[in-house]
PDB file of C-alpha atoms in Angstrom:
ATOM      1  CA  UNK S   1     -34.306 -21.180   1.246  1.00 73.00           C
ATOM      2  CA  UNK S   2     -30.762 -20.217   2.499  1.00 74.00           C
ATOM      3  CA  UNK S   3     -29.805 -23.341   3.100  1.00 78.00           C
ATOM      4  CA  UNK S   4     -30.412 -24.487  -0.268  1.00 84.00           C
ATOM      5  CA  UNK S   5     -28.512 -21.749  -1.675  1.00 83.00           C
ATOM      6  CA  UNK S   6     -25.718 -21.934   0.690  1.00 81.00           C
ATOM      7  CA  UNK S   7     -25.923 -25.630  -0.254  1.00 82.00           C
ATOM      8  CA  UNK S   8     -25.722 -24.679  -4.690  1.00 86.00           C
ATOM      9  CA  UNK S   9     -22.680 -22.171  -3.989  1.00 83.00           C
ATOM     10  CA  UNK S  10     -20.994 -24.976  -1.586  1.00 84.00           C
ATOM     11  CA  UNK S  11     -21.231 -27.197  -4.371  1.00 89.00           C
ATOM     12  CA  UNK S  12     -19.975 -24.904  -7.370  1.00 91.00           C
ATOM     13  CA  UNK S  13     -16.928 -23.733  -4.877  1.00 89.00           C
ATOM     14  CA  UNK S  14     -16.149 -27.649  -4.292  1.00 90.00           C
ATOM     15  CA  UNK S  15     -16.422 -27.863  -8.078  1.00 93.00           C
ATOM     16  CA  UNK S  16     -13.790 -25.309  -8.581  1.00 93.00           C
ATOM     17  CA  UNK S  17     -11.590 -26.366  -6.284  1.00 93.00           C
ATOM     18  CA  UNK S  18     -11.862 -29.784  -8.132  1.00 95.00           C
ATOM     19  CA  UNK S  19     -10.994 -28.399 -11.395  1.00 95.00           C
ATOM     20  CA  UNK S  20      -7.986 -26.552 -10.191  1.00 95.00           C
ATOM     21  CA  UNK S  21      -6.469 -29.686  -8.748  1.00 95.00           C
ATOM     22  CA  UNK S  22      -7.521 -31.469 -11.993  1.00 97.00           C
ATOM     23  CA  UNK S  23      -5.679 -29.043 -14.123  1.00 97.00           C
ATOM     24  CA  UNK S  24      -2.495 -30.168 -12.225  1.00 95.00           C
ATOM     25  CA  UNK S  25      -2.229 -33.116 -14.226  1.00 96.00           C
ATOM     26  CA  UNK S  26      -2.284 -31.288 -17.467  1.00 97.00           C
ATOM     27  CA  UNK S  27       0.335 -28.420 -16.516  1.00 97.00           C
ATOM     28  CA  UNK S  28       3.960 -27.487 -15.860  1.00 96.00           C
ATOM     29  CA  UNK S  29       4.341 -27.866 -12.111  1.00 94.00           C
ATOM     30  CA  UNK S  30       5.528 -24.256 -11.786  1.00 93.00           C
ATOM     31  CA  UNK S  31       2.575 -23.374 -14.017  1.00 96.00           C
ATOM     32  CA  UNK S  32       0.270 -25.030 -12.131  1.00 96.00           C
ATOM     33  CA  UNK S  33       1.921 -23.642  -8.513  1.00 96.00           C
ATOM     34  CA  UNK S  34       1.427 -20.366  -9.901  1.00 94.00           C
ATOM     35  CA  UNK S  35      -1.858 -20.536 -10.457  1.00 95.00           C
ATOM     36  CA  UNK S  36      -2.815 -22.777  -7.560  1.00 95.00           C
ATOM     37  CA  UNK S  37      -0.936 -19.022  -5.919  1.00 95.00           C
ATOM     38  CA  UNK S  38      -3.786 -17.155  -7.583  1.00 93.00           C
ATOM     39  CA  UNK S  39      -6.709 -19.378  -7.258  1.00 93.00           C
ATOM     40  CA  UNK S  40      -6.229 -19.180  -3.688  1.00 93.00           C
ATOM     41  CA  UNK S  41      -5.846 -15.294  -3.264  1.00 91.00           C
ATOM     42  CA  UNK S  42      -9.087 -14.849  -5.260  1.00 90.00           C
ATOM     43  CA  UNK S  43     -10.590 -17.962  -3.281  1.00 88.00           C
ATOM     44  CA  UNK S  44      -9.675 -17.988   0.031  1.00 89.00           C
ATOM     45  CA  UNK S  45      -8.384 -14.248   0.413  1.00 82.00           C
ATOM     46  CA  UNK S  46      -7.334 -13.850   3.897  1.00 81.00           C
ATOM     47  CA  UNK S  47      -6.744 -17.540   4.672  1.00 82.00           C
ATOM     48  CA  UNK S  48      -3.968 -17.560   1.413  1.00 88.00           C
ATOM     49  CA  UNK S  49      -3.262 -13.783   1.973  1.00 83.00           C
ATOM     50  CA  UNK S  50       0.531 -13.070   0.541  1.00 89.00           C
ATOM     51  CA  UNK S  51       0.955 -16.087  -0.907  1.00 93.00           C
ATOM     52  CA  UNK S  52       1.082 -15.054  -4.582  1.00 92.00           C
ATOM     53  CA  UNK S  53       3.110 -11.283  -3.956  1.00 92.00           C
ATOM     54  CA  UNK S  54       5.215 -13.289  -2.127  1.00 93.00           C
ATOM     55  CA  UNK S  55       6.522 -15.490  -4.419  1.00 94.00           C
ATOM     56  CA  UNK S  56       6.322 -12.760  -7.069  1.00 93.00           C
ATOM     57  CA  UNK S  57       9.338 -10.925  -4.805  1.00 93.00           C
ATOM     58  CA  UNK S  58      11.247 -13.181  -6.010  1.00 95.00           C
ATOM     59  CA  UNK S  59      11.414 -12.597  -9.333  1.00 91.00           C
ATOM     60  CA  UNK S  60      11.361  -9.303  -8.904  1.00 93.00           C
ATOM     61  CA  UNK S  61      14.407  -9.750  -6.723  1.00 95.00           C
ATOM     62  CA  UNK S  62      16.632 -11.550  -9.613  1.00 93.00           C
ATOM     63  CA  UNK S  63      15.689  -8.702 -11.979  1.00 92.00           C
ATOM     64  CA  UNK S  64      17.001  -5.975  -9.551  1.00 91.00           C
ATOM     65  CA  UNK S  65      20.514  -4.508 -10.516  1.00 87.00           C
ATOM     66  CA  UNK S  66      23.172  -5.467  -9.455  1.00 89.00           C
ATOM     67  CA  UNK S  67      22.281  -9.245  -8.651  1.00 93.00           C
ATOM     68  CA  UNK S  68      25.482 -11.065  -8.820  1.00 94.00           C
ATOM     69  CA  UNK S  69      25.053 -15.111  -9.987  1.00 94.00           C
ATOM     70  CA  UNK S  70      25.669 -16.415  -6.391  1.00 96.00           C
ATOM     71  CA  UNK S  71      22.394 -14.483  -5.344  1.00 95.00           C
ATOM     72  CA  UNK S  72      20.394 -15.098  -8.179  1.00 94.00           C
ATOM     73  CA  UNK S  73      21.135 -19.134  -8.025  1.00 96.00           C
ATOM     74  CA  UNK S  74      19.972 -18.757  -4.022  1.00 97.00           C
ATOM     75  CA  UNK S  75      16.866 -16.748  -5.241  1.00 96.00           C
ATOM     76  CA  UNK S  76      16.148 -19.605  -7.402  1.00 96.00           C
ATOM     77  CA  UNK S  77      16.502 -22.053  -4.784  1.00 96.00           C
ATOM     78  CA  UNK S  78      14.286 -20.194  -2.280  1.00 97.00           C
ATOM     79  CA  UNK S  79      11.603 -19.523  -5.096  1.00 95.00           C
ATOM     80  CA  UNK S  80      11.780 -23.656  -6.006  1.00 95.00           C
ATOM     81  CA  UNK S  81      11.956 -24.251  -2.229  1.00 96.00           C
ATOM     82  CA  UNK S  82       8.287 -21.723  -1.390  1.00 96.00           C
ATOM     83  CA  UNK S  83       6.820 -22.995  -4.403  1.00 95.00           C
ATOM     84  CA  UNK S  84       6.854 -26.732  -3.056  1.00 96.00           C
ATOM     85  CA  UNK S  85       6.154 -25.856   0.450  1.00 96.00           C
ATOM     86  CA  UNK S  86       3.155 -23.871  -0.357  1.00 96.00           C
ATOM     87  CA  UNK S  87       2.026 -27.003  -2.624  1.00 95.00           C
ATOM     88  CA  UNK S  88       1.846 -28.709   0.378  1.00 95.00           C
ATOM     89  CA  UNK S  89       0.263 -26.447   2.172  1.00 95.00           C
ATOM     90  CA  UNK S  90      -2.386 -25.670  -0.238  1.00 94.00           C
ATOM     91  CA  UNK S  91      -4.347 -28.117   0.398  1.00 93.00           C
ATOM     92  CA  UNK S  92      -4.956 -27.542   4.156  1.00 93.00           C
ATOM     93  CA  UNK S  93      -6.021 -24.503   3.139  1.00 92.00           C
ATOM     94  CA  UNK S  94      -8.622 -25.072   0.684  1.00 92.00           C
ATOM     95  CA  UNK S  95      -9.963 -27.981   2.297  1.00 90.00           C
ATOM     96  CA  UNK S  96      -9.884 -25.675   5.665  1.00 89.00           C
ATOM     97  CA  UNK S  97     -11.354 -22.668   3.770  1.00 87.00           C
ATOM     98  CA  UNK S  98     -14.281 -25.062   1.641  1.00 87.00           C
ATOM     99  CA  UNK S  99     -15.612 -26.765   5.417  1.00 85.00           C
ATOM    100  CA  UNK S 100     -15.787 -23.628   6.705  1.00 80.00           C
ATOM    101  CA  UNK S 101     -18.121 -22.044   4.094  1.00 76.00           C
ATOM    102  CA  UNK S 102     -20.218 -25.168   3.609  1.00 73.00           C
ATOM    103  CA  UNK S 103     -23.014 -23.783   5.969  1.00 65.00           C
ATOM    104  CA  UNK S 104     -22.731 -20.438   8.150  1.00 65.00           C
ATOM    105  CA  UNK S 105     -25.338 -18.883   9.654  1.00 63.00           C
ATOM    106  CA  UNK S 106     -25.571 -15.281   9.245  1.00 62.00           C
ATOM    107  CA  UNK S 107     -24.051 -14.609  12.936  1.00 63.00           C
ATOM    108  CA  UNK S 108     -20.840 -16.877  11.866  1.00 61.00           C
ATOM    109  CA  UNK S 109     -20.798 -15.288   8.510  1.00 61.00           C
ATOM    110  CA  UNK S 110     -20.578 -12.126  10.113  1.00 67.00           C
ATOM    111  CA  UNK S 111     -18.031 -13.447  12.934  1.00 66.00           C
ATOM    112  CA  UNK S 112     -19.986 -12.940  15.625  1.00 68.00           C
ATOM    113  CA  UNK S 113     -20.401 -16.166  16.727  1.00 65.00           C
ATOM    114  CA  UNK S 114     -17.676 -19.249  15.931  1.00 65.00           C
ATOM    115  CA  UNK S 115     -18.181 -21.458  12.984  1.00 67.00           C
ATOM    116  CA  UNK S 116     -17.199 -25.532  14.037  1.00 69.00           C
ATOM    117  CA  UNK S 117     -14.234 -25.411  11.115  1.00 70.00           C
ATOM    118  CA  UNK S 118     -12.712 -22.030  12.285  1.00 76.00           C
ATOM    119  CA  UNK S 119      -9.840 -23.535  14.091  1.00 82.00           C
ATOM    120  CA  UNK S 120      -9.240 -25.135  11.278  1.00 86.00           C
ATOM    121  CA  UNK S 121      -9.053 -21.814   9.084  1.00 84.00           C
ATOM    122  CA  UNK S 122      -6.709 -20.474  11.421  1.00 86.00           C
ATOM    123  CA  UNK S 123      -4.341 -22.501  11.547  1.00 92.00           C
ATOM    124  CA  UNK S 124      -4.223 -22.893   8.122  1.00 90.00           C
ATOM    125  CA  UNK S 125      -3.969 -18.900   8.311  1.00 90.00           C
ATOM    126  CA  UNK S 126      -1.190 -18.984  10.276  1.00 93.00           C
ATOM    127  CA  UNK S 127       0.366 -21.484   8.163  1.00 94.00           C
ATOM    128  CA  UNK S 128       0.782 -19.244   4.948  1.00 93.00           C
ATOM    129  CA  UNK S 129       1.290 -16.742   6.935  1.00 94.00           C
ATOM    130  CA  UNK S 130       4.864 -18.345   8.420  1.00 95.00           C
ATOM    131  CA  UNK S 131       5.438 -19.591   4.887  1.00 96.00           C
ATOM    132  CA  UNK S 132       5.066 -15.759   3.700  1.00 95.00           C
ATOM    133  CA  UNK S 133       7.393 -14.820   6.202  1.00 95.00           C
ATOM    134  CA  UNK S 134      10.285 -17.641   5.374  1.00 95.00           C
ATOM    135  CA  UNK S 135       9.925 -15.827   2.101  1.00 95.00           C
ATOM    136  CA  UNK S 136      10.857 -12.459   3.674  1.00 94.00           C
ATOM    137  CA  UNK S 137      13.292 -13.876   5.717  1.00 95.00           C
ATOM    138  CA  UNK S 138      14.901 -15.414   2.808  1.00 96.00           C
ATOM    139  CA  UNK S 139      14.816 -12.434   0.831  1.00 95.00           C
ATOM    140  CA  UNK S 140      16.668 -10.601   3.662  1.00 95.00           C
ATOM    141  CA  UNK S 141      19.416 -13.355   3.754  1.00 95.00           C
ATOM    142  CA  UNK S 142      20.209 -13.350   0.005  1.00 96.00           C
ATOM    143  CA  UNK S 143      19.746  -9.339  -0.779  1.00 95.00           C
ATOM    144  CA  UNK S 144      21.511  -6.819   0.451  1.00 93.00           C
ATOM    145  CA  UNK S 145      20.485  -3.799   2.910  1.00 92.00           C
ATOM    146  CA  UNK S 146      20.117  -1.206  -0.439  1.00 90.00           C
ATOM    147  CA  UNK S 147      19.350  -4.318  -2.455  1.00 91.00           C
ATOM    148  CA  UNK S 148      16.323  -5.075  -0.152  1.00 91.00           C
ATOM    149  CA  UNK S 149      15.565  -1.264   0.399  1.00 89.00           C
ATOM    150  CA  UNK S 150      14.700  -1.108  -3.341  1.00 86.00           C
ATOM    151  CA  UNK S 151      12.728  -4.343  -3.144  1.00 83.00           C
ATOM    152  CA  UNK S 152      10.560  -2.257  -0.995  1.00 79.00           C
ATOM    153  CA  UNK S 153       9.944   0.342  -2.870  1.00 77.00           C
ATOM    154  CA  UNK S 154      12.925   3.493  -2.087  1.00 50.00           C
ATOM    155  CA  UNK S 155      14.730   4.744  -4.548  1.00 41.00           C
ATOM    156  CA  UNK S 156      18.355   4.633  -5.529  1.00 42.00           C
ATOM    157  CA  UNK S 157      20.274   7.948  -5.834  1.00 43.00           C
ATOM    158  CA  UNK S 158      20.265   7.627  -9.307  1.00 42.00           C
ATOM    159  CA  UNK S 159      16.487   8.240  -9.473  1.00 46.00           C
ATOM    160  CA  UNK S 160      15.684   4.893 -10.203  1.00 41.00           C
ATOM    161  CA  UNK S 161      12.428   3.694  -8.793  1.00 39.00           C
ATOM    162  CA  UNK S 162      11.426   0.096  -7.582  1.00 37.00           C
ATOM    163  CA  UNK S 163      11.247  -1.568 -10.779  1.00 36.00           C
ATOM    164  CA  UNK S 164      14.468  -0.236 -12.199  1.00 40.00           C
ATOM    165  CA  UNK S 165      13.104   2.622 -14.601  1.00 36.00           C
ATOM    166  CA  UNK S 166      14.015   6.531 -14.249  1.00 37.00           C
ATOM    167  CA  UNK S 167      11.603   8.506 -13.031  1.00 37.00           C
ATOM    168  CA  UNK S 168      12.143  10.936 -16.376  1.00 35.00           C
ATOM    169  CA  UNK S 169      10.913   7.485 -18.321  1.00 36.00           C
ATOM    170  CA  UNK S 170       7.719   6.793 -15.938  1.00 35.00           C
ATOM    171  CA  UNK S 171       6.984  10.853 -16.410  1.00 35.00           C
ATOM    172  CA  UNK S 172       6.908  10.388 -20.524  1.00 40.00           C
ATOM    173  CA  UNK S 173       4.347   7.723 -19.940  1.00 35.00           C
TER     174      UNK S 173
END
């Protein structure tokens, strides 16, 4: 009886994973990244882990004051350059991800015993995981110190919190 039902959910997960690449054909590339981004945070959780609030830092970085034009054309370029790297890594990572949920017992479910596509899983891990970091890494080449400070959440002198709006204005709220 598991098996069969392990079997159903393989298939519908397989399915999905078959749509989303379908629906590349019919959107905007960045569209489609995007959402590739997503699908894979709500599919794959820790195997895609970052992926999506990583990208998002960088439009949050070209909205912080005080960008100048020379950062915000190099935030572009690092955004453009994580978007296409992560579209090549995506599918190592669903492919990875969908193998290793095809059967589990309850022991490799659980992680107490290995699964025969785990490798696989982790090194697709630590994949996004150094892609996730390039995106830090170029976030800390582009920004500066307080630029980067505020990216992470401190708050200006002027009261200003992360996103940019007074704390008086988040109060009224």
């Amino acid at each position: 009886e598991s098996k069969k039902i392990q079997k159903t959910c393989e298939k519908m997960s397989r399915l999905n994973l078959q749509t989303m690449r379908r629906l590349r054909e019919v959107l905007p590339e960045e569209t489609w990244t995007k959402l590739s981004m997503a699908y894979a945070d709500d599919s794959y959780g820790k195997s895609a882990s970052g992926v999506q609030r990583a990208h998002a830092r960088f439009g949050r970085a070209m909205k912080l004051d005080g960008i100048n034009e020379q950062q915000e054309a190099a935030l572009e370029s690092a955004r453009a350059d994580y978007g296409v790297a992560w579209v090549g890594l995506f599918p190592r990572v669903a492919n990875a991800t969908e193998d290793q949920r095809a059967y589990r017992t309850a022991d490799q479910f659980e992680g107490d015993a290995p699964g025969d596509h785990d490798d696989k899983v982790d090194q697709a891990s630590d994949k996004v995981e150094q892609l996730v970091e390039g995106a830090q890494s170029s976030l800390a080449t582009i920004l500066t110190a307080d630029q980067l400070a505020l990216m992470d959440g401190e708050k200006e002198e002027s009261g200003r919190g992360r996103w940019g709006r007074s704390s008086r204005s988040r109060r009224a709220e």
